[in-house]
CSV table of C-alpha atoms in Angstrom, one decimal:
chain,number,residue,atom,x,y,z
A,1,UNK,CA,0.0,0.0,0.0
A,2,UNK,CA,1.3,3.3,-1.0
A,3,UNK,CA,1.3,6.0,1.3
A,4,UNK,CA,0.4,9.9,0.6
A,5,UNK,CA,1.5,12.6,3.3
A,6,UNK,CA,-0.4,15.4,3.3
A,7,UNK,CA,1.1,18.1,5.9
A,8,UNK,CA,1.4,21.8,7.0
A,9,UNK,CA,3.9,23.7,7.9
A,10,UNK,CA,2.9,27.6,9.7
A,11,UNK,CA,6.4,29.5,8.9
A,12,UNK,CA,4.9,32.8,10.2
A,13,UNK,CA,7.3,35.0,12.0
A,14,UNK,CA,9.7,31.8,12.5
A,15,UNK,CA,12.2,32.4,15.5
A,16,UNK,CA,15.6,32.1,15.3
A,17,UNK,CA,17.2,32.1,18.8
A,18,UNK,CA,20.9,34.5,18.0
A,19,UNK,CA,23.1,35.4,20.4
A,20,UNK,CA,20.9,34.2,23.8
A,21,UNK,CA,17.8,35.9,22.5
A,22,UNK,CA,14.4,35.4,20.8
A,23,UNK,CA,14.3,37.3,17.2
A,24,UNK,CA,12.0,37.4,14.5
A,25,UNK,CA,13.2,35.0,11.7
A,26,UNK,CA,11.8,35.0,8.4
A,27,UNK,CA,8.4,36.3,8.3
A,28,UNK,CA,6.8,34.7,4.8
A,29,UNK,CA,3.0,34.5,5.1
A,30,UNK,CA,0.5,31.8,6.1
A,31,UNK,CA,2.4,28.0,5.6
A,32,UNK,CA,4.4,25.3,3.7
A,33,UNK,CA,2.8,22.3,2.5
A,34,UNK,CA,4.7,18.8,1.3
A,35,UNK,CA,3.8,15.6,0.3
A,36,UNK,CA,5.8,12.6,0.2
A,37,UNK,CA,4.6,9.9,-1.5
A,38,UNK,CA,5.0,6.4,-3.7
A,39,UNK,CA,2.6,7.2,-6.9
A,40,UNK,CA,2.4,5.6,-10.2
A,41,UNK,CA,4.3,7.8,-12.8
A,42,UNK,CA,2.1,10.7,-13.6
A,43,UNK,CA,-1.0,10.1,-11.3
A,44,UNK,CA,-1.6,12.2,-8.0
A,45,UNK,CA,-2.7,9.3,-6.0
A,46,UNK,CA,-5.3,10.3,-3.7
A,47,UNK,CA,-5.6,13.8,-4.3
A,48,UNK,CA,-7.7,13.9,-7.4
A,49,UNK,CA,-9.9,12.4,-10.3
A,50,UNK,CA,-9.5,11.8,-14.0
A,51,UNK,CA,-6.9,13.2,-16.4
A,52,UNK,CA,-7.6,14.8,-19.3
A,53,UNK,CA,-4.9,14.7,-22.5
A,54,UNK,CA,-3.9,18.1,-23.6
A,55,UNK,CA,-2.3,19.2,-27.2
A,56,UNK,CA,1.0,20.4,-28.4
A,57,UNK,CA,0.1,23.5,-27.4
A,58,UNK,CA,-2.3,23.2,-24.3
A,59,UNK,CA,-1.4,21.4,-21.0
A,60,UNK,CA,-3.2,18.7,-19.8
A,61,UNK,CA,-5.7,19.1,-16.7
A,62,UNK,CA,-6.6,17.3,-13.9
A,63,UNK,CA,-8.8,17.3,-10.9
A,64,UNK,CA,-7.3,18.1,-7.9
A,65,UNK,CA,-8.7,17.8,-4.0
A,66,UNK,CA,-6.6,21.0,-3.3
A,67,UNK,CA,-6.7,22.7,-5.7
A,68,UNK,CA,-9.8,21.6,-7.7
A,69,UNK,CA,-8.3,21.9,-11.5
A,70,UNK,CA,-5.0,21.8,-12.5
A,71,UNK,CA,-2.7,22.2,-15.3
A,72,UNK,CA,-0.1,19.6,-15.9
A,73,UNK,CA,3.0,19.9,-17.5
A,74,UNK,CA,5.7,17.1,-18.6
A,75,UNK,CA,9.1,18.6,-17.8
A,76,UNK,CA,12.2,17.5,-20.2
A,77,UNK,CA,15.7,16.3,-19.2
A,78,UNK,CA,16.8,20.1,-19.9
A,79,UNK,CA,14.7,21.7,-17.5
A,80,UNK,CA,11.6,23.1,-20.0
A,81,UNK,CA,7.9,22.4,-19.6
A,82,UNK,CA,5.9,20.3,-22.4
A,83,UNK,CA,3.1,22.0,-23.9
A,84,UNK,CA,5.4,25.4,-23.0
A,85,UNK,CA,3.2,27.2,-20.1
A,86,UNK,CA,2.7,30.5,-20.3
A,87,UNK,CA,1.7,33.7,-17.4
A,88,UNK,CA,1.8,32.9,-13.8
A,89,UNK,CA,2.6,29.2,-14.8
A,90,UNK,CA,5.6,30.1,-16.7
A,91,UNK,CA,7.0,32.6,-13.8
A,92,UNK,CA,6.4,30.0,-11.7
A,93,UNK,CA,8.2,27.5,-13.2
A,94,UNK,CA,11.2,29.5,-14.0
A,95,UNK,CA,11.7,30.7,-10.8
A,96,UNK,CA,12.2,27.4,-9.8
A,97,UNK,CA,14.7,26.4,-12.4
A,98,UNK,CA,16.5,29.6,-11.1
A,99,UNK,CA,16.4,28.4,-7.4
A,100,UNK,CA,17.4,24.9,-8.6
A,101,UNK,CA,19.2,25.1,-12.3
A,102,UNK,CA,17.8,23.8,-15.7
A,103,UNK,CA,19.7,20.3,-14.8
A,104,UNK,CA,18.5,19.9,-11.5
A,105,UNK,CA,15.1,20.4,-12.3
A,106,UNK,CA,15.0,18.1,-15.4
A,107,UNK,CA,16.8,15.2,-13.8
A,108,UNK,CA,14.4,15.2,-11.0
A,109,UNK,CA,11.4,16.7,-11.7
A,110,UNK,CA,8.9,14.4,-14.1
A,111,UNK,CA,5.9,16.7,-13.9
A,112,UNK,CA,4.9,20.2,-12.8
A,113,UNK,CA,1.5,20.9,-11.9
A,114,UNK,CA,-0.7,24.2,-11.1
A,115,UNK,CA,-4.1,25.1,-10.0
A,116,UNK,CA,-5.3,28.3,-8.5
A,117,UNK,CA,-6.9,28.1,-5.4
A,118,UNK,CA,-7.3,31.2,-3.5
A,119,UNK,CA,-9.7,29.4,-0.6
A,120,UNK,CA,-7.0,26.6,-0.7
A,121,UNK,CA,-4.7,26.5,2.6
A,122,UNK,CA,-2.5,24.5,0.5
A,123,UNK,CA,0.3,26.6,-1.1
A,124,UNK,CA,2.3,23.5,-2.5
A,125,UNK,CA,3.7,19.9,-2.5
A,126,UNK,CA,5.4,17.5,-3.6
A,127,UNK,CA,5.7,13.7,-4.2
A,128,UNK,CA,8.0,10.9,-5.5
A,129,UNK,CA,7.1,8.7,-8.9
A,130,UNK,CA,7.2,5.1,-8.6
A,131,UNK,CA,10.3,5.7,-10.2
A,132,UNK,CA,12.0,7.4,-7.0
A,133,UNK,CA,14.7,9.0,-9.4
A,134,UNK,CA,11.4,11.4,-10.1
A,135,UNK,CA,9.3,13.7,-8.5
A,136,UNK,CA,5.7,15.8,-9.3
A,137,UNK,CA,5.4,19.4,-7.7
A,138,UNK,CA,2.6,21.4,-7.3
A,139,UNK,CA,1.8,24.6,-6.8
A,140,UNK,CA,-1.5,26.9,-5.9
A,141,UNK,CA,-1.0,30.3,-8.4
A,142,UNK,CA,-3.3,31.8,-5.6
A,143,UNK,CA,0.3,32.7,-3.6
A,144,UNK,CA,2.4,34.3,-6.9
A,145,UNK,CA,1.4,37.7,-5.6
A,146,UNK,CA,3.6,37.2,-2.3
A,147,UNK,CA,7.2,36.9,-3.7
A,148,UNK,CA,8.7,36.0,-0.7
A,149,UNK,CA,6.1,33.3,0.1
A,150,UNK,CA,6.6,31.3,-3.2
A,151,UNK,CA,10.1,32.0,-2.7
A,152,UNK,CA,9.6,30.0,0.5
A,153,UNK,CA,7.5,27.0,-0.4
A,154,UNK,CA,9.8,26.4,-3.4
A,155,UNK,CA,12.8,26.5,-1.2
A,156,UNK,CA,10.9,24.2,1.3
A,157,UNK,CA,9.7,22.0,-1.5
A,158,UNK,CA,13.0,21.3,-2.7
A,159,UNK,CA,14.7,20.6,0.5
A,160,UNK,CA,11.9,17.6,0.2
A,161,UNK,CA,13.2,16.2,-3.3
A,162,UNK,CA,17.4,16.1,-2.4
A,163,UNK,CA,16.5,14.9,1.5
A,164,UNK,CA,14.6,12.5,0.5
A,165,UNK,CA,16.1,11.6,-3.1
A,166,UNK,CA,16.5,8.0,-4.3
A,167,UNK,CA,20.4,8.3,-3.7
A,168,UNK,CA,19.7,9.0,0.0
A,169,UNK,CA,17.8,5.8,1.1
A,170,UNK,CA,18.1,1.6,0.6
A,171,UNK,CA,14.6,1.0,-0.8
A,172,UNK,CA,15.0,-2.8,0.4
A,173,UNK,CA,16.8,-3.4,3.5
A,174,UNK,CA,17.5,-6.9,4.9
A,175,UNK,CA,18.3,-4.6,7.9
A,176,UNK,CA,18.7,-1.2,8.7
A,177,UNK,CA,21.2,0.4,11.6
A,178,UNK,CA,20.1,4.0,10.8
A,179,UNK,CA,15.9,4.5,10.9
A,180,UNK,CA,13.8,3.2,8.3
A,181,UNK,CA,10.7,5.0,6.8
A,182,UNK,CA,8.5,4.2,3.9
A,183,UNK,CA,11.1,5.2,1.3
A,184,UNK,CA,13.7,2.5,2.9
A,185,UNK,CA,16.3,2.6,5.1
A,186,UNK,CA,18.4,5.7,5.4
A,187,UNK,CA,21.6,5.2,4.7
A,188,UNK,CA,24.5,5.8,7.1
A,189,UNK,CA,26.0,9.0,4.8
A,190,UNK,CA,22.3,10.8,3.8
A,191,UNK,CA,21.8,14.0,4.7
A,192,UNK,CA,18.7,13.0,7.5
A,193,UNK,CA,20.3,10.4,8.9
A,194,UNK,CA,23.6,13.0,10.3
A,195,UNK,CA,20.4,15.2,11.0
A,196,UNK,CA,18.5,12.9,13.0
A,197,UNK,CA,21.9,12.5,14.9
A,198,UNK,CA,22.9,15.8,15.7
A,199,UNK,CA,19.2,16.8,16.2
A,200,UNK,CA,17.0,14.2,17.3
A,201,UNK,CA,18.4,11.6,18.6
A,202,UNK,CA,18.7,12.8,21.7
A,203,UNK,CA,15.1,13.5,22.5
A,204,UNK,CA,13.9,10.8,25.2
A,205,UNK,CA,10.8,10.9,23.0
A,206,UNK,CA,10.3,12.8,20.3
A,207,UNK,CA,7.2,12.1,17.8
A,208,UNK,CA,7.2,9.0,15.6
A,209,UNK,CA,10.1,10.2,12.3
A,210,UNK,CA,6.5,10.2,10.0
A,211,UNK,CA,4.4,11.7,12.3
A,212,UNK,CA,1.4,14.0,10.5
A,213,UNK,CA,-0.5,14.4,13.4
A,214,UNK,CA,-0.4,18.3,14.2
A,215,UNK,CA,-1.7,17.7,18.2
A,216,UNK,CA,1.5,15.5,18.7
A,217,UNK,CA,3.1,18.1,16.6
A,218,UNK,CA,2.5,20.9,18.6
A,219,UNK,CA,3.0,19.6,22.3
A,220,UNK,CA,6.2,18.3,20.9
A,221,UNK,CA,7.2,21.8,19.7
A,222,UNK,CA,5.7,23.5,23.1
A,223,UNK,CA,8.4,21.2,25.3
A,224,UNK,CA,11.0,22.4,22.9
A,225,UNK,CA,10.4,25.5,21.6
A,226,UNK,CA,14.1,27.2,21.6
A,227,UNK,CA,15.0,24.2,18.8
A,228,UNK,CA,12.9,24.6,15.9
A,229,UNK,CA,12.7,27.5,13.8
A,230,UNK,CA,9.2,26.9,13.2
A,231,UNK,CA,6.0,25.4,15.4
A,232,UNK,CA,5.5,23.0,12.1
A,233,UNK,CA,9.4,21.9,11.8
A,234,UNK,CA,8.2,19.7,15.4
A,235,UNK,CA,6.4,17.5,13.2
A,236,UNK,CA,9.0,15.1,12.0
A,237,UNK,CA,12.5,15.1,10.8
A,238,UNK,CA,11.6,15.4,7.3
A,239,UNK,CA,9.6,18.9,7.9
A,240,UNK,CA,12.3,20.0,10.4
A,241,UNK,CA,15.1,19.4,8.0
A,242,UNK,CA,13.2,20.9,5.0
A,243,UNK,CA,11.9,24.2,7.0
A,244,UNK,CA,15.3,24.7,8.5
A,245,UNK,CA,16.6,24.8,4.7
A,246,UNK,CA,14.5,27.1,4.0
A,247,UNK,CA,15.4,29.3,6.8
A,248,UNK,CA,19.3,28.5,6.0
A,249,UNK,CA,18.8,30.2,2.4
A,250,UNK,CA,16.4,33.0,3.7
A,251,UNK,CA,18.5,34.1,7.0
A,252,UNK,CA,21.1,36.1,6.2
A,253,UNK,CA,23.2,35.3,9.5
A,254,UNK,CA,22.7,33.5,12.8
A,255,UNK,CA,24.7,32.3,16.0
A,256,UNK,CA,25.7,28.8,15.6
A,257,UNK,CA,25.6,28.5,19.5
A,258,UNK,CA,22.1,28.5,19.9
A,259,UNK,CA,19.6,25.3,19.2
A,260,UNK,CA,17.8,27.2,16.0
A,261,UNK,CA,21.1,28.4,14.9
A,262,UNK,CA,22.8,25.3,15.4
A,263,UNK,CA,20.3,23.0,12.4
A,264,UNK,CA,21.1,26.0,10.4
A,265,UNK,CA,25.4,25.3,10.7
A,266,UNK,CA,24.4,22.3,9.3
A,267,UNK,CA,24.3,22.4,6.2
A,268,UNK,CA,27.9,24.7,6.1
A,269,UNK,CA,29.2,21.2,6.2
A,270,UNK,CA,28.5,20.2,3.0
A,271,UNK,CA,29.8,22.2,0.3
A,272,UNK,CA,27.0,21.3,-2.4
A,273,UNK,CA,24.1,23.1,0.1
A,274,UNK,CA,26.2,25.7,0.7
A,275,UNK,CA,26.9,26.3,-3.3
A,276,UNK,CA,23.0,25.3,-3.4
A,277,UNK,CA,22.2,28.2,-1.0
A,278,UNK,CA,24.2,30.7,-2.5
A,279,UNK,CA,22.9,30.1,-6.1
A,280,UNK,CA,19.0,30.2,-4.2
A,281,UNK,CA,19.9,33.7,-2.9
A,282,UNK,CA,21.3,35.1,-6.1
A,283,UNK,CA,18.5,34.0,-7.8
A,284,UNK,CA,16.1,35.9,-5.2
A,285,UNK,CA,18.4,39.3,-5.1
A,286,UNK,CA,19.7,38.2,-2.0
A,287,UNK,CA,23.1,39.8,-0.7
């Protein structure tokens, strides 16, 4: 059986604890959404109806639960969308290629998606094909007029598809010495598993690793408030690691002493997040 995650993440006014005091982090607007998910190649399992074929020149279009309708687009090995979109679609989609590069993007994204939803609290996800090398994202048009917001969720998106990437997990363990979730066991050099090591292993107990329940979410996030830079990154690792990405390409400095500012060191450690978060920040004018 083939699971779908469906889960928000509230980023507003995210606290980063510097220098022994509270301070407002990055303040982006109303939340993050991400899916993770084993799907059949092309088909939103569990979050829509029928698909309907579109031409050389139109998309195709689907139904949605978010998002009610939306647009889908194939994306090549260079990066482009098939049928070409165009408007909010097309800014959309070329935003992320600037976050992520024309390569990244085509070697891991299959299909891009859009609806706009402006009654929608989902602002965007993503989830993996049956072939894990691939991904679907998604995105409501509703949030294109808050920069920094889409800014955000694609940033947070993305921290989804490389954290939880093919390359990072052993799909069919005969054992596992590191934590196992539905994508396999992690394996001893991935990204979540140092993570979950300098982060979360030391919580006596700290919510299941693929917990979605926000109750457990948030009394886990009351009893440690000073460590997440968000109420939502208390949900599980995967949401912790991808909104403390998001706030280690957004913030422009922290202390490294503090808990917050600590998940955000990090990723200094490895020299393609940090190239990754300097190419994000050129890309959104960032100093």
């Amino acid at each position: 059986m083939r699971r779908l995650i469906t889960v928000l993440a509230v980023v507003v006014g995210a606290l980063l604890v510097v220098t022994g005091s509270v301070v407002a982090g990055v303040t982006i607007g109303q939340g993050l959404y991400a899916v993770v998910a084993d799907a059949d190649r092309g088909i939103d399992l569990g979050q829509g109806g029928g698909f309907g074929g579109g031409s050389a020149d139109a998309p195709g279009v689907e139904s949605d639960e978010d998002f009610g309708t939306v647009e889908v687009y194939d994306v090549t090995e260079s990066g482009e969308l098939d049928p070409p979109a165009t408007g909010d679609a097309a800014d959309v989609w070329a935003l992320y290629v600037d976050l992520v590069g024309a390569e990244v993007a085509g070697a891991s994204i299959l299909q891009f998606k859009v609806g706009d939803a402006p009654e929608s609290d989902t602002l965007a996800y993503v989830y993996q094909d049956r072939d894990p090398q691939y991904w679907t994202l998604v995105v409501n048009l509703a949030i294109v007029d808050e920069p920094d917001l889409l800014a955000a969720t694609l940033v947070h998106e993305h921290a989804h598809v490389f954290s939880y990437a093919e390359s990072q997990f052993d799909p069919r363990p005969t054992s596992c010495d590191t934590f196992e979730v539905a994508e396999g066991c992690v394996l001893p050099d991935a990204y979540l598993w140092a993570f979950y090591e300098q982060f979360w292993a030391g919580y006596p107990d700290h919510p299941d690793l693929e917990n979605v329940d926000g109750d457990i979410a948030y009394e886990f996030y009351l009893q440690n408030e000073e460590d997440f830079v968000s109420d939502y990154a208390a949900t599980n690792i995967g949401e912790d690691f991808a909104e403390s990405f998001m706030t280690y390409v957004l913030e422009d400095d922290w202390s490294p002493s503090t808990p917050t500012g600590a998940k955000l060191s990090f990723f200094d450690d490895y020299p393609e997040l940090v190239e990754l978060r300097e190419q994000m920040r050129a890309a959104l004018g960032a100093e």
